[in-house]
PDB file of C-alpha atoms in Angstrom:
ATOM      1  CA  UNK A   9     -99.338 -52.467   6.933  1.00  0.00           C
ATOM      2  CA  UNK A  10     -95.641 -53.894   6.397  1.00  0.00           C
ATOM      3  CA  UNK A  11     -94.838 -57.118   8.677  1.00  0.00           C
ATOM      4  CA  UNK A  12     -91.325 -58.049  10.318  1.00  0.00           C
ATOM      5  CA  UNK A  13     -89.819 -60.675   7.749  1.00  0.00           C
ATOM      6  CA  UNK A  14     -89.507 -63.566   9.800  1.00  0.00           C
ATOM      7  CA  UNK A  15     -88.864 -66.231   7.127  1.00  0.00           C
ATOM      8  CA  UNK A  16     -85.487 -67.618   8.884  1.00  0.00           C
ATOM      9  CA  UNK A  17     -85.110 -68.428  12.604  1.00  0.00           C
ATOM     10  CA  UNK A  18     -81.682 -69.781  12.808  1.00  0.00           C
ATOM     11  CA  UNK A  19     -81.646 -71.959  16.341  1.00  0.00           C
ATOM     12  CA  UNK A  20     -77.851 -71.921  18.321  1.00  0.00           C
ATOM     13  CA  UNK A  21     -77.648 -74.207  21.060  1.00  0.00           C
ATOM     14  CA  UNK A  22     -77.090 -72.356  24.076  1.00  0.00           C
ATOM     15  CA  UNK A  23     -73.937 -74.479  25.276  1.00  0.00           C
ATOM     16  CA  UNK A  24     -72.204 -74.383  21.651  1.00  0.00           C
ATOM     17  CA  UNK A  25     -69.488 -71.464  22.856  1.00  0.00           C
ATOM     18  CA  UNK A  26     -68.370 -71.274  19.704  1.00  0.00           C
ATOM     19  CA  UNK A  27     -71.317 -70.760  17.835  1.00  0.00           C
ATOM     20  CA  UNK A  28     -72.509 -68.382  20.377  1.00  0.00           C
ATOM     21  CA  UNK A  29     -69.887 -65.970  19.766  1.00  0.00           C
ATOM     22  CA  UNK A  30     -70.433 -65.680  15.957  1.00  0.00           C
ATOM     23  CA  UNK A  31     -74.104 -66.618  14.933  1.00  0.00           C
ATOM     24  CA  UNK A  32     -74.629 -62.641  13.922  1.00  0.00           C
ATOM     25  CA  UNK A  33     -72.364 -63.520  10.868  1.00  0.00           C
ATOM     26  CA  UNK A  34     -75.104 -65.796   9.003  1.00  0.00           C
ATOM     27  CA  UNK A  35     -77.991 -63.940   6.976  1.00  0.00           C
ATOM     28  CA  UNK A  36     -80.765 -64.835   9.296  1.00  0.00           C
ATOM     29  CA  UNK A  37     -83.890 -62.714   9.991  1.00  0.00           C
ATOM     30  CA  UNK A  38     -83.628 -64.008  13.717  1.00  0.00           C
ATOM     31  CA  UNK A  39     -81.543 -65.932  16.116  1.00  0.00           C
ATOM     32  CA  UNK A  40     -82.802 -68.305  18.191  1.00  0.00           C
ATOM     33  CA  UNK A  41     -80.913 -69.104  21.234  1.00  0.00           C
ATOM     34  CA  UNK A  42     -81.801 -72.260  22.733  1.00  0.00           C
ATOM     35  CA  UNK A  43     -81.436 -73.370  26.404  1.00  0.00           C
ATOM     36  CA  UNK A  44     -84.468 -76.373  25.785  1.00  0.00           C
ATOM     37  CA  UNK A  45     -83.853 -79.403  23.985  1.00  0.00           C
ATOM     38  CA  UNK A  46     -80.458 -79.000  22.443  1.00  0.00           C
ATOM     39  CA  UNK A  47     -78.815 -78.324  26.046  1.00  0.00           C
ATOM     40  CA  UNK A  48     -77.940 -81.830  28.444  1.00  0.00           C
ATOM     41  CA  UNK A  49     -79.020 -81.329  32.180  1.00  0.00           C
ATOM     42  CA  UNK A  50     -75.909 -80.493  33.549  1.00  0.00           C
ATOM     43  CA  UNK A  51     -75.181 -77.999  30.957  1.00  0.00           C
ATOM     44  CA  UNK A  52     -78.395 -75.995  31.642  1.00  0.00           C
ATOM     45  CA  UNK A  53     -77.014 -73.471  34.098  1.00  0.00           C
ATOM     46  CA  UNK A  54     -73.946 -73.002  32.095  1.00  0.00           C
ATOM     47  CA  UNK A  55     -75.814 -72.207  29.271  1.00  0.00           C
ATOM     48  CA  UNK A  56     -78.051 -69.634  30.931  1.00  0.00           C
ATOM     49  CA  UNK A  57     -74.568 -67.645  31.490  1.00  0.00           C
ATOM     50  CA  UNK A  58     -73.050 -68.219  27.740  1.00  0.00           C
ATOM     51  CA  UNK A  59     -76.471 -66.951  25.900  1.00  0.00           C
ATOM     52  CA  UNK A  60     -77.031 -63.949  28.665  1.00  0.00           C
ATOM     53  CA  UNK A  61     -72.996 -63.026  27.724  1.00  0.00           C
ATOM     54  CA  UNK A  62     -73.815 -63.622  24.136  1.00  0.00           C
ATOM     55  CA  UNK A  63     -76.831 -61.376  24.413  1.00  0.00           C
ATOM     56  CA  UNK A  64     -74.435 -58.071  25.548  1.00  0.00           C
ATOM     57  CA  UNK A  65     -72.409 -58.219  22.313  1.00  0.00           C
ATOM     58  CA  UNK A  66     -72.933 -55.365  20.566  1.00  0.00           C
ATOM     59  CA  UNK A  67     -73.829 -57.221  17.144  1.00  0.00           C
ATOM     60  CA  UNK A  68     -76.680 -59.154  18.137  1.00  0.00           C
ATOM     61  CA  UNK A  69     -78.401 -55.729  18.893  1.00  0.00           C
ATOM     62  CA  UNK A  70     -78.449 -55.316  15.055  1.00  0.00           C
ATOM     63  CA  UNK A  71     -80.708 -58.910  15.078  1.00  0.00           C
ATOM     64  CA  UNK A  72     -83.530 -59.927  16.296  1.00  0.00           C
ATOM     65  CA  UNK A  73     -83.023 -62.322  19.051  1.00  0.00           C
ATOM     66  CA  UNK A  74     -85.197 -65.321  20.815  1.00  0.00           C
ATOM     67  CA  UNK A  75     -84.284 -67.713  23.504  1.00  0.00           C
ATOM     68  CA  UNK A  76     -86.104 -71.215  23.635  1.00  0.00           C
ATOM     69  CA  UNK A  77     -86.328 -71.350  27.586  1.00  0.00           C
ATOM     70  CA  UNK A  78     -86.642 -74.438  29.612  1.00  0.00           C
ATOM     71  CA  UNK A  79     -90.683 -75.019  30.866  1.00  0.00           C
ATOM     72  CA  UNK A  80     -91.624 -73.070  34.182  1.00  0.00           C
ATOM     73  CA  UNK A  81     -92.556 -76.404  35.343  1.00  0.00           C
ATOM     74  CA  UNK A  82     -88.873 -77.366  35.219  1.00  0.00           C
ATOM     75  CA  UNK A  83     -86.008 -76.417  37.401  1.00  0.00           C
ATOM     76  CA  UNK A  84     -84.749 -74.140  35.373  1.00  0.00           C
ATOM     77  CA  UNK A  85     -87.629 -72.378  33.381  1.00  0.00           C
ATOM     78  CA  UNK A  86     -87.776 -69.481  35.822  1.00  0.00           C
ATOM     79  CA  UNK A  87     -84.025 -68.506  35.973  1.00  0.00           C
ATOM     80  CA  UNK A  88     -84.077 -69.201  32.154  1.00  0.00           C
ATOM     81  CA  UNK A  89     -86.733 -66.012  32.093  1.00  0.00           C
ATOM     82  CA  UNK A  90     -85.348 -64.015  34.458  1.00  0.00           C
ATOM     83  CA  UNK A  91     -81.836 -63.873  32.732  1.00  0.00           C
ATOM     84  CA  UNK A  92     -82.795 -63.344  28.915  1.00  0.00           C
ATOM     85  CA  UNK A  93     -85.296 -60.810  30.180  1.00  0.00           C
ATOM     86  CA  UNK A  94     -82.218 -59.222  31.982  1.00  0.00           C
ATOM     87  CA  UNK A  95     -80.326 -59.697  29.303  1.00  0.00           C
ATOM     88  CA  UNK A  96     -82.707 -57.552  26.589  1.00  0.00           C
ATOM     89  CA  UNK A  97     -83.477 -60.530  24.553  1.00  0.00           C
ATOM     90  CA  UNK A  98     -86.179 -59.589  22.202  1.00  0.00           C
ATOM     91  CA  UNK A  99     -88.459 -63.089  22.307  1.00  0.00           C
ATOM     92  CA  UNK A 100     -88.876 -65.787  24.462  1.00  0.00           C
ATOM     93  CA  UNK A 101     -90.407 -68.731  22.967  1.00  0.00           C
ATOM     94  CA  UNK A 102     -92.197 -70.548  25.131  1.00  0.00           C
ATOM     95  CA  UNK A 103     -91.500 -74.424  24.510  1.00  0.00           C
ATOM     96  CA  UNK A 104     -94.226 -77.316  24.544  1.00  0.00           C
ATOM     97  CA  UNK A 105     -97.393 -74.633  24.735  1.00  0.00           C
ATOM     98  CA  UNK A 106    -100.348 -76.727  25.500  1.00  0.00           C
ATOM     99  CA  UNK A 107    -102.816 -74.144  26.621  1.00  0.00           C
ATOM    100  CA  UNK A 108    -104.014 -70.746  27.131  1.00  0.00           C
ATOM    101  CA  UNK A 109    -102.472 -71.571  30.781  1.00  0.00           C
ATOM    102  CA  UNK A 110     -98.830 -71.577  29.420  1.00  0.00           C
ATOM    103  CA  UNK A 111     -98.996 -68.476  27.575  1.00  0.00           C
ATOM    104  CA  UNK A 112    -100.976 -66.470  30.656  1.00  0.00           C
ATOM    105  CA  UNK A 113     -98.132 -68.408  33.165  1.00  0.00           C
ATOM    106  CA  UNK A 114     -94.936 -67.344  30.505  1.00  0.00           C
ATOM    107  CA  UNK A 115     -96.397 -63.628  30.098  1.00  0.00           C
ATOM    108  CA  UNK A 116     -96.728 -63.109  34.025  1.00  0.00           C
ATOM    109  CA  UNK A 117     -92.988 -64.971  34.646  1.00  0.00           C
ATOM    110  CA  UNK A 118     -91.870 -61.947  32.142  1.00  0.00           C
ATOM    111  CA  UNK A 119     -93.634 -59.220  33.270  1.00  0.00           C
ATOM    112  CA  UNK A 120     -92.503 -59.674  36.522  1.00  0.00           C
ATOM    113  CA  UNK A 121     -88.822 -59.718  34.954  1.00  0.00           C
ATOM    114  CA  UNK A 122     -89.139 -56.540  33.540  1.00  0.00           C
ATOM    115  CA  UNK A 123     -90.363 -54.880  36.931  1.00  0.00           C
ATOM    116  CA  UNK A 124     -87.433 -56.456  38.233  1.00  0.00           C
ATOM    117  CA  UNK A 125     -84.482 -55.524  36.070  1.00  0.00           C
ATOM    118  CA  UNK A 126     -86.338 -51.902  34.860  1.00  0.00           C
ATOM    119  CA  UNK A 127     -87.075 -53.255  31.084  1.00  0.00           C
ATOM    120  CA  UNK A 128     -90.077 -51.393  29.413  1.00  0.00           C
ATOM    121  CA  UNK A 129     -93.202 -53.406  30.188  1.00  0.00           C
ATOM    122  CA  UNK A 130     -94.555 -55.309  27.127  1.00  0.00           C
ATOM    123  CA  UNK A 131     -90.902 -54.955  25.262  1.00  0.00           C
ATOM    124  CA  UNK A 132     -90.113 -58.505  25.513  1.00  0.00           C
ATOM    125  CA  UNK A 133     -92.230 -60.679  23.032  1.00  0.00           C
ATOM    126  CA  UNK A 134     -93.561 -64.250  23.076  1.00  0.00           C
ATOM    127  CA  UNK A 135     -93.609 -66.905  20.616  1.00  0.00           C
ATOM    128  CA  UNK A 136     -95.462 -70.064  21.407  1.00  0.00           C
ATOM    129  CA  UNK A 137     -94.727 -73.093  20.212  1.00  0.00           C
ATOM    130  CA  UNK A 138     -97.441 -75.910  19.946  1.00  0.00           C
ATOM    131  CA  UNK A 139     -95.665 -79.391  20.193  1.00  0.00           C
ATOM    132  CA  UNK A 140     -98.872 -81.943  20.802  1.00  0.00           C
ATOM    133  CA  UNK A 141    -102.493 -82.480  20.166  1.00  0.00           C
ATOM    134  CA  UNK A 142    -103.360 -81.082  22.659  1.00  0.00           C
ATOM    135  CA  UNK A 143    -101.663 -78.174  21.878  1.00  0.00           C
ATOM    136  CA  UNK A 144    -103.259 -78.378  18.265  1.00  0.00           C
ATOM    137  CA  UNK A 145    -106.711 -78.810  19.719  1.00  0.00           C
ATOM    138  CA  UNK A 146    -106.157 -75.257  21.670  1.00  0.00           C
ATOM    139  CA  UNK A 147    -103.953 -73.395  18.720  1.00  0.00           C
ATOM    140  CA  UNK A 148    -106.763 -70.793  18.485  1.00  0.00           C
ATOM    141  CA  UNK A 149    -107.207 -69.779  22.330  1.00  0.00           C
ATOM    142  CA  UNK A 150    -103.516 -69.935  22.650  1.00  0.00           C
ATOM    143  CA  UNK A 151    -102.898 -67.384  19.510  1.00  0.00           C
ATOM    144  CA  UNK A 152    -105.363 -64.969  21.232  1.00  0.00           C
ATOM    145  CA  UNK A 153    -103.831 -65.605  24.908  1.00  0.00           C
ATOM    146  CA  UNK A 154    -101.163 -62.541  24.902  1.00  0.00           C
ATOM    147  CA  UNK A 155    -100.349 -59.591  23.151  1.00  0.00           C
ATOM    148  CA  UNK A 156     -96.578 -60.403  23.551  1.00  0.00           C
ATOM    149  CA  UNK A 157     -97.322 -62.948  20.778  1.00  0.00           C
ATOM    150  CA  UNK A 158     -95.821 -62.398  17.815  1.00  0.00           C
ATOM    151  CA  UNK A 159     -96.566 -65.698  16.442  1.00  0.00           C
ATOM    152  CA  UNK A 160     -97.228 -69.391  16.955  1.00  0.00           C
ATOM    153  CA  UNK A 161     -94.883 -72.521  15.902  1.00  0.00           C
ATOM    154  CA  UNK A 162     -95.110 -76.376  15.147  1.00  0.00           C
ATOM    155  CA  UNK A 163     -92.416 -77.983  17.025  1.00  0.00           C
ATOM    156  CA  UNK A 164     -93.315 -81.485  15.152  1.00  0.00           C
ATOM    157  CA  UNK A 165     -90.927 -83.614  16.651  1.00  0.00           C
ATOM    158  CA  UNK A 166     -92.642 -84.176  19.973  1.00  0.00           C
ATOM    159  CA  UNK A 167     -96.076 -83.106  17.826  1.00  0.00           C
ATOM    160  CA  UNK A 168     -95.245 -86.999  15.999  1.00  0.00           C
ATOM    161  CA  UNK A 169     -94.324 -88.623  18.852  1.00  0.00           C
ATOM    162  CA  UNK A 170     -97.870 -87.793  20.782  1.00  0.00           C
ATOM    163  CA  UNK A 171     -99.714 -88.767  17.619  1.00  0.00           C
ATOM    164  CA  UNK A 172     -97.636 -91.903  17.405  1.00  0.00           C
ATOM    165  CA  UNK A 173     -96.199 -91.872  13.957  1.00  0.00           C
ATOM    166  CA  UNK A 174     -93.399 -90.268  12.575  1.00  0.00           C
ATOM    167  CA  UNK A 175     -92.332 -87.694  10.372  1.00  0.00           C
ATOM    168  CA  UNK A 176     -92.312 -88.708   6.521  1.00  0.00           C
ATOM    169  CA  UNK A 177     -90.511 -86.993   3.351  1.00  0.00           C
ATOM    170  CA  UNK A 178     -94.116 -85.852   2.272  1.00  0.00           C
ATOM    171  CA  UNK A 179     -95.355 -84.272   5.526  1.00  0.00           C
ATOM    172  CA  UNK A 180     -98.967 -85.810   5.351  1.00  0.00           C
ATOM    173  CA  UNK A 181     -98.808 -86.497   9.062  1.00  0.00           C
ATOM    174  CA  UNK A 182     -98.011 -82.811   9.728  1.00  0.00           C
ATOM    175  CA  UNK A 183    -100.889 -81.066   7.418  1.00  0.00           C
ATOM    176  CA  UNK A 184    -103.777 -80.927  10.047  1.00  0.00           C
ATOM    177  CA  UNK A 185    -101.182 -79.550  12.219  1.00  0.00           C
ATOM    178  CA  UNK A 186     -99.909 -77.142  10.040  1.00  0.00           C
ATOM    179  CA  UNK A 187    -103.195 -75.930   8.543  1.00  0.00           C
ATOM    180  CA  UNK A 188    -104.684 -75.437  12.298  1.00  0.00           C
ATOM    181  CA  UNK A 189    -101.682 -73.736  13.711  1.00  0.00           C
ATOM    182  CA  UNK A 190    -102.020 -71.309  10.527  1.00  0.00           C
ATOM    183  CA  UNK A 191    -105.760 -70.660  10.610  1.00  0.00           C
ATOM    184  CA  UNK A 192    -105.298 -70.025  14.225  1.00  0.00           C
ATOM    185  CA  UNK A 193    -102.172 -67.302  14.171  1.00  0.00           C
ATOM    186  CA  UNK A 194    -103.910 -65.367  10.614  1.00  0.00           C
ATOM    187  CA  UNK A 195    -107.846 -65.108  12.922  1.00  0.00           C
ATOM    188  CA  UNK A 196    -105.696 -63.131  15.852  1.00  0.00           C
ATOM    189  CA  UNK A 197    -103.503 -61.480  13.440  1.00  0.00           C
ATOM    190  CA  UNK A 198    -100.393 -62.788  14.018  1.00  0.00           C
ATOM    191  CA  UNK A 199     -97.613 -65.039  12.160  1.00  0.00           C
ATOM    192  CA  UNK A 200     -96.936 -68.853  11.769  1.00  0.00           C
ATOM    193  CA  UNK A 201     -93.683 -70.631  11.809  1.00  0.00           C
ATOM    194  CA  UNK A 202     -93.131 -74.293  10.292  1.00  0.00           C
ATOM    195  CA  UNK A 203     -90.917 -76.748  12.139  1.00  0.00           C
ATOM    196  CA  UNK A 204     -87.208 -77.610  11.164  1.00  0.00           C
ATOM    197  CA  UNK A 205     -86.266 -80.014   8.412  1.00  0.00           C
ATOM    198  CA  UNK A 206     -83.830 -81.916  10.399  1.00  0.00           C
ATOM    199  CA  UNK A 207     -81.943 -84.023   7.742  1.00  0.00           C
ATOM    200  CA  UNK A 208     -79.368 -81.038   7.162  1.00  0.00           C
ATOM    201  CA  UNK A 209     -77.928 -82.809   4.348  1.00  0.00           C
ATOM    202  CA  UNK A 210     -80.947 -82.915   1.978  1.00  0.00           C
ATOM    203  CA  UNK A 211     -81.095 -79.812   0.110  1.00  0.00           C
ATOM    204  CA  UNK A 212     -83.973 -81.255  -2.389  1.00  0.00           C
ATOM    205  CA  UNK A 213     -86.023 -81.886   0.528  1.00  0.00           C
ATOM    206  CA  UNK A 214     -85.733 -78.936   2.601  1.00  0.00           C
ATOM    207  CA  UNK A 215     -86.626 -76.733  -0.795  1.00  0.00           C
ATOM    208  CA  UNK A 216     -89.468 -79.140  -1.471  1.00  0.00           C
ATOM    209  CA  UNK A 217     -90.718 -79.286   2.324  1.00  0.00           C
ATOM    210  CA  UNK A 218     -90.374 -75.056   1.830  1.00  0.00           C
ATOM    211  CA  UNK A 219     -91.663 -74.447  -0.942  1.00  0.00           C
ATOM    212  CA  UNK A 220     -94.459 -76.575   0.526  1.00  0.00           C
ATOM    213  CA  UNK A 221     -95.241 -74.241   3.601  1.00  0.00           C
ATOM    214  CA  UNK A 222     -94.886 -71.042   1.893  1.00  0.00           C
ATOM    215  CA  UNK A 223     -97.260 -72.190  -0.571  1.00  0.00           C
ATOM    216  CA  UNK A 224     -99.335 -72.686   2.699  1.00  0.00           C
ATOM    217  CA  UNK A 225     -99.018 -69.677   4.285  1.00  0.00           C
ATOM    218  CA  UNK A 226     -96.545 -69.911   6.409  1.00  0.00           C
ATOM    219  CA  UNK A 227     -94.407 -66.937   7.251  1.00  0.00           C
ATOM    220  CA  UNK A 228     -90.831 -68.390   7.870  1.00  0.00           C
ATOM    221  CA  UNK A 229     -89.030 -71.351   9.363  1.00  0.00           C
ATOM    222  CA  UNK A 230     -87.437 -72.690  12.115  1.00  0.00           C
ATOM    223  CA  UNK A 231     -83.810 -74.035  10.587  1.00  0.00           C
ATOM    224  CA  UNK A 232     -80.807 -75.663  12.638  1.00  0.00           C
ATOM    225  CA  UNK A 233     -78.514 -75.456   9.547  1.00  0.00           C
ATOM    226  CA  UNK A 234     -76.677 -71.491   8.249  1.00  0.00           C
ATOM    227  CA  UNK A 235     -76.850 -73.142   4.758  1.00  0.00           C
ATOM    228  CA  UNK A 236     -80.584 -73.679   4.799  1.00  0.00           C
ATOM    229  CA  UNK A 237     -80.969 -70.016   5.501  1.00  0.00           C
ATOM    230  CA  UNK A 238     -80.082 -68.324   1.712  1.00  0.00           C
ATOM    231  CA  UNK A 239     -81.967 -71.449   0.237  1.00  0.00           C
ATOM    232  CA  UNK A 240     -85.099 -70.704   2.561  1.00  0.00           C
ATOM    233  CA  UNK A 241     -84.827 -67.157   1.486  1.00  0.00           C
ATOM    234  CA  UNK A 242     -84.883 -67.593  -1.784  1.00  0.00           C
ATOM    235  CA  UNK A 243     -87.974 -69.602  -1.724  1.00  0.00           C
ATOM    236  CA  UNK A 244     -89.878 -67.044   0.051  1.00  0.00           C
ATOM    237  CA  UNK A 245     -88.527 -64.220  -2.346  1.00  0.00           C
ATOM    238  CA  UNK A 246     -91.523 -62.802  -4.609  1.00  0.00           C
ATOM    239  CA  UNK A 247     -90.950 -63.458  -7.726  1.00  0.00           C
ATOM    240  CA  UNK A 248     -90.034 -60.747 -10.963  1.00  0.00           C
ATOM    241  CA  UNK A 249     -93.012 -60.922 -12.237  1.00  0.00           C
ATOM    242  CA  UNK A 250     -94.933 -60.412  -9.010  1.00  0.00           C
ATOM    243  CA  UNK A 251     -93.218 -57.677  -7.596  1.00  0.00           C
ATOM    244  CA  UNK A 252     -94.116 -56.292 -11.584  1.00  0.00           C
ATOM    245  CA  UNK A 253     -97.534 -56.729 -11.230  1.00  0.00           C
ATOM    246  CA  UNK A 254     -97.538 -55.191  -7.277  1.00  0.00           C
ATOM    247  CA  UNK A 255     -95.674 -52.012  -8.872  1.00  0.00           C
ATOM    248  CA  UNK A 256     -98.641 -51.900 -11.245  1.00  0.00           C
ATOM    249  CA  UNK A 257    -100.950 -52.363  -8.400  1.00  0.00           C
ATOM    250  CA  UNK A 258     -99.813 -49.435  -6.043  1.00  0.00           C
ATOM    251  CA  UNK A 259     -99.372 -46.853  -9.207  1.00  0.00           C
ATOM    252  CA  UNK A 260    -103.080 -47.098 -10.401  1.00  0.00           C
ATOM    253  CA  UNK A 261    -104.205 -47.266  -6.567  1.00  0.00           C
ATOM    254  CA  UNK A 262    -102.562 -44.089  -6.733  1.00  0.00           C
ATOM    255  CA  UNK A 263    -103.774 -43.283  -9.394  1.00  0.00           C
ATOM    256  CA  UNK A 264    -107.143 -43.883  -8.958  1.00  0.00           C
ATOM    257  CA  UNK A 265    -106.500 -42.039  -5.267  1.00  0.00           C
ATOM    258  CA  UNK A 266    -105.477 -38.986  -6.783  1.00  0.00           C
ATOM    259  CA  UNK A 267    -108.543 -38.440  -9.511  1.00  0.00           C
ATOM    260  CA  UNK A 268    -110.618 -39.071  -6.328  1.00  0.00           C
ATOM    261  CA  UNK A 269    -112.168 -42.672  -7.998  1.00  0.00           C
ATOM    262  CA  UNK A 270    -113.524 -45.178  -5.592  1.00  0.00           C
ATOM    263  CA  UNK A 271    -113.241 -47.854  -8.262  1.00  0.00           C
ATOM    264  CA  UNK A 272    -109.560 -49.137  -9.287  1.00  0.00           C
ATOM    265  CA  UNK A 273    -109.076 -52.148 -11.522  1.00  0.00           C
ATOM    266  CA  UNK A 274    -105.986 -53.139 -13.481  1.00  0.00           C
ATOM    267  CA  UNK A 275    -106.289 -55.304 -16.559  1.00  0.00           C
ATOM    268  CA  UNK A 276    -109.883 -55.392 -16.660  1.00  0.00           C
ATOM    269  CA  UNK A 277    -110.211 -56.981 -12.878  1.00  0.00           C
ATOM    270  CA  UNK A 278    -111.115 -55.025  -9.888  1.00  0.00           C
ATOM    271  CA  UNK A 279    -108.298 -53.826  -7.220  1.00  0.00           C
ATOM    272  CA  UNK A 280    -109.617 -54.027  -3.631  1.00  0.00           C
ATOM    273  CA  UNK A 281    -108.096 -53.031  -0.403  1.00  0.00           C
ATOM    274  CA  UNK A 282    -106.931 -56.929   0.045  1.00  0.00           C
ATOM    275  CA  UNK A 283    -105.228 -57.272  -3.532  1.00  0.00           C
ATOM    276  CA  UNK A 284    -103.314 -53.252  -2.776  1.00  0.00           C
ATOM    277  CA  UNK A 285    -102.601 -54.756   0.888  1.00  0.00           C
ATOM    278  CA  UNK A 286    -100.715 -57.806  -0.594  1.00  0.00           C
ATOM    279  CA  UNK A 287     -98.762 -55.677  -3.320  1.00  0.00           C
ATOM    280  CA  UNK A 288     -97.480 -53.492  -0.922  1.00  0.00           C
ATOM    281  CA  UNK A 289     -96.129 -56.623   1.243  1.00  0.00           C
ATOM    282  CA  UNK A 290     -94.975 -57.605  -2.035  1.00  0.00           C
ATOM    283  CA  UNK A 291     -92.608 -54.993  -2.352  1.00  0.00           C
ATOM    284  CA  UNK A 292     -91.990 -55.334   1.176  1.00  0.00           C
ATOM    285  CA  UNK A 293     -90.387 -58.879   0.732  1.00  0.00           C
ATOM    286  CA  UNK A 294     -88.598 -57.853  -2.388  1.00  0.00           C
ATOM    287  CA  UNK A 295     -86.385 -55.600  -0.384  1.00  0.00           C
ATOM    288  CA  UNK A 296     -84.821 -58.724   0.679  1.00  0.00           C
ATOM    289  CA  UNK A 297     -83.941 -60.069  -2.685  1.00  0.00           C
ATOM    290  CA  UNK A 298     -86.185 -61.337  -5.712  1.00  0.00           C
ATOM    291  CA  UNK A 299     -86.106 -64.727  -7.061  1.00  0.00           C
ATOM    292  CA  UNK A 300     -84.065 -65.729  -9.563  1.00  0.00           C
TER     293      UNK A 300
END
């Protein structure tokens, strides 16, 4: 079964006019819009307006787009939800998710949209992300709380904070966090998004800390920087010599399909549904480009 590719999430704060208006440019596989963190108090409502505007433009319908709302337990989280449901916005990523609560909350805020402003029920999708212990502690019930979800995401800056420490260039502090959020999102079938590397500048350690997480598991990255995105990319791209040996995979699976064999093995080791599975998302990913 062939996945989304989600390996790039490029976040545009939802004040930044300018960067509103041209974000479809850059090579991401998703926008993310945010209203949350990266938007002062008094700028909230006005960013509402510029993202919903931004939203209409007939090139972000070519993109996959999410908007980071404000919490419902703020002033602003249900106008946030009401507007970029209005607006069409593919995701909504719910900010600070804690508990099975937040996701059932978020889902019924959005379904209620839809009724409202005559969007297809269940079109708009959810992405949670898990920003504490707490939040850590529940990662399993909260990937199973929705079938909006389309994945789960470490937000480690406030994830630090409520552990007291802070983020180093190896990541230690993040590995429980990372594992749990990934063990969580794979058991309910869904994907797993690492946190941004927020020293822009460091292009050794953002390939290190990626390379890192897709050695993990991880299905793509949240990034606040356009030139991360090709670097990111290229660090998820399968490699020549694996999309060789998925090629070789899928032909004697075929093979072997044809002749009516229940057995397939290539080189002398045994080709299950798992190993033909992976070749074909293999192949998938190389659409996308193949390392270099």
């Amino acid at each position: 079964m062939s996945k989304k590719l989600r390996r790039s999430m490029l976040f545009v704060p939802g004040s930044n006019a300018a960067m509103l208006s041209n974000s479809f440019i850059y090579d991401a596989d998703a926008i993310m819009f945010d209203l949350e963190d990266s938007v002062s108090l008094r700028e909230k409502d006005t960013a509402r307006m510029l993202v919903y505007n931004a939203l209409q433009h007939p090139l972000y319908r070519d993109i996959e787009t999410i908007v980071r709302v404000n919490a419902l337990d703020s002033e602003f989280g249900r106008s946030d939800v009401k507007a970029m449901v209005k607006a069409g916005a593919n995701v909504i990523r719910l900010p600070k998710t804690d508990s099975l609560q937040d996701v059932v909350e978020m889902e019924a805020e959005i379904e209620q949209a839809e009724v409202d402003f005559g969007r297809e029920l269940g079109s708009t999708k959810m992405l949670a992300a898990i920003e504490s212990a707490m939040g850590v502690n529940n990662a399993v019930t909260i990937a199973h709380a929705s079938k909006r979800l389309i994945g789960i995401a470490l937000g480690a800056e406030d994830y630090v904070r409520d552990l007291r420490t802070q983020r180093s260039p190896e990541g230690t502090e993040l590995l429980f966090a990372r594992c749990s959020i990934l063990q969580a999102a794979r058991a309910a079938g869904i994907m797993a998004f690492d946190t941004v590397y927020s020293d822009a500048n460091n292009e050794e350690g953002f390939l290190k800390e990626a390379s890192h997480i897709q050695g993990l598991g991880f299905d793509g990255k949240s990034l606040i920087n356009p030139r991360q995105i090709e670097l990111l990319h290229n660090v998820f791209a399968p490699s020549e010599g694996e999309v060789e040996h998925a090629l070789a995979v899928i032909e004697v699976a075929e093979e072997a399909e044809r002749q009516g064999s229940g057995v397939v093995s290539l080189n002398g080791k045994m080709v299950d549904a798992p190993i033909i599975e992976r070749a074909r998302w293999t192949l998938e990913r190389a659409k996308s480009g193949i390392k270099r």
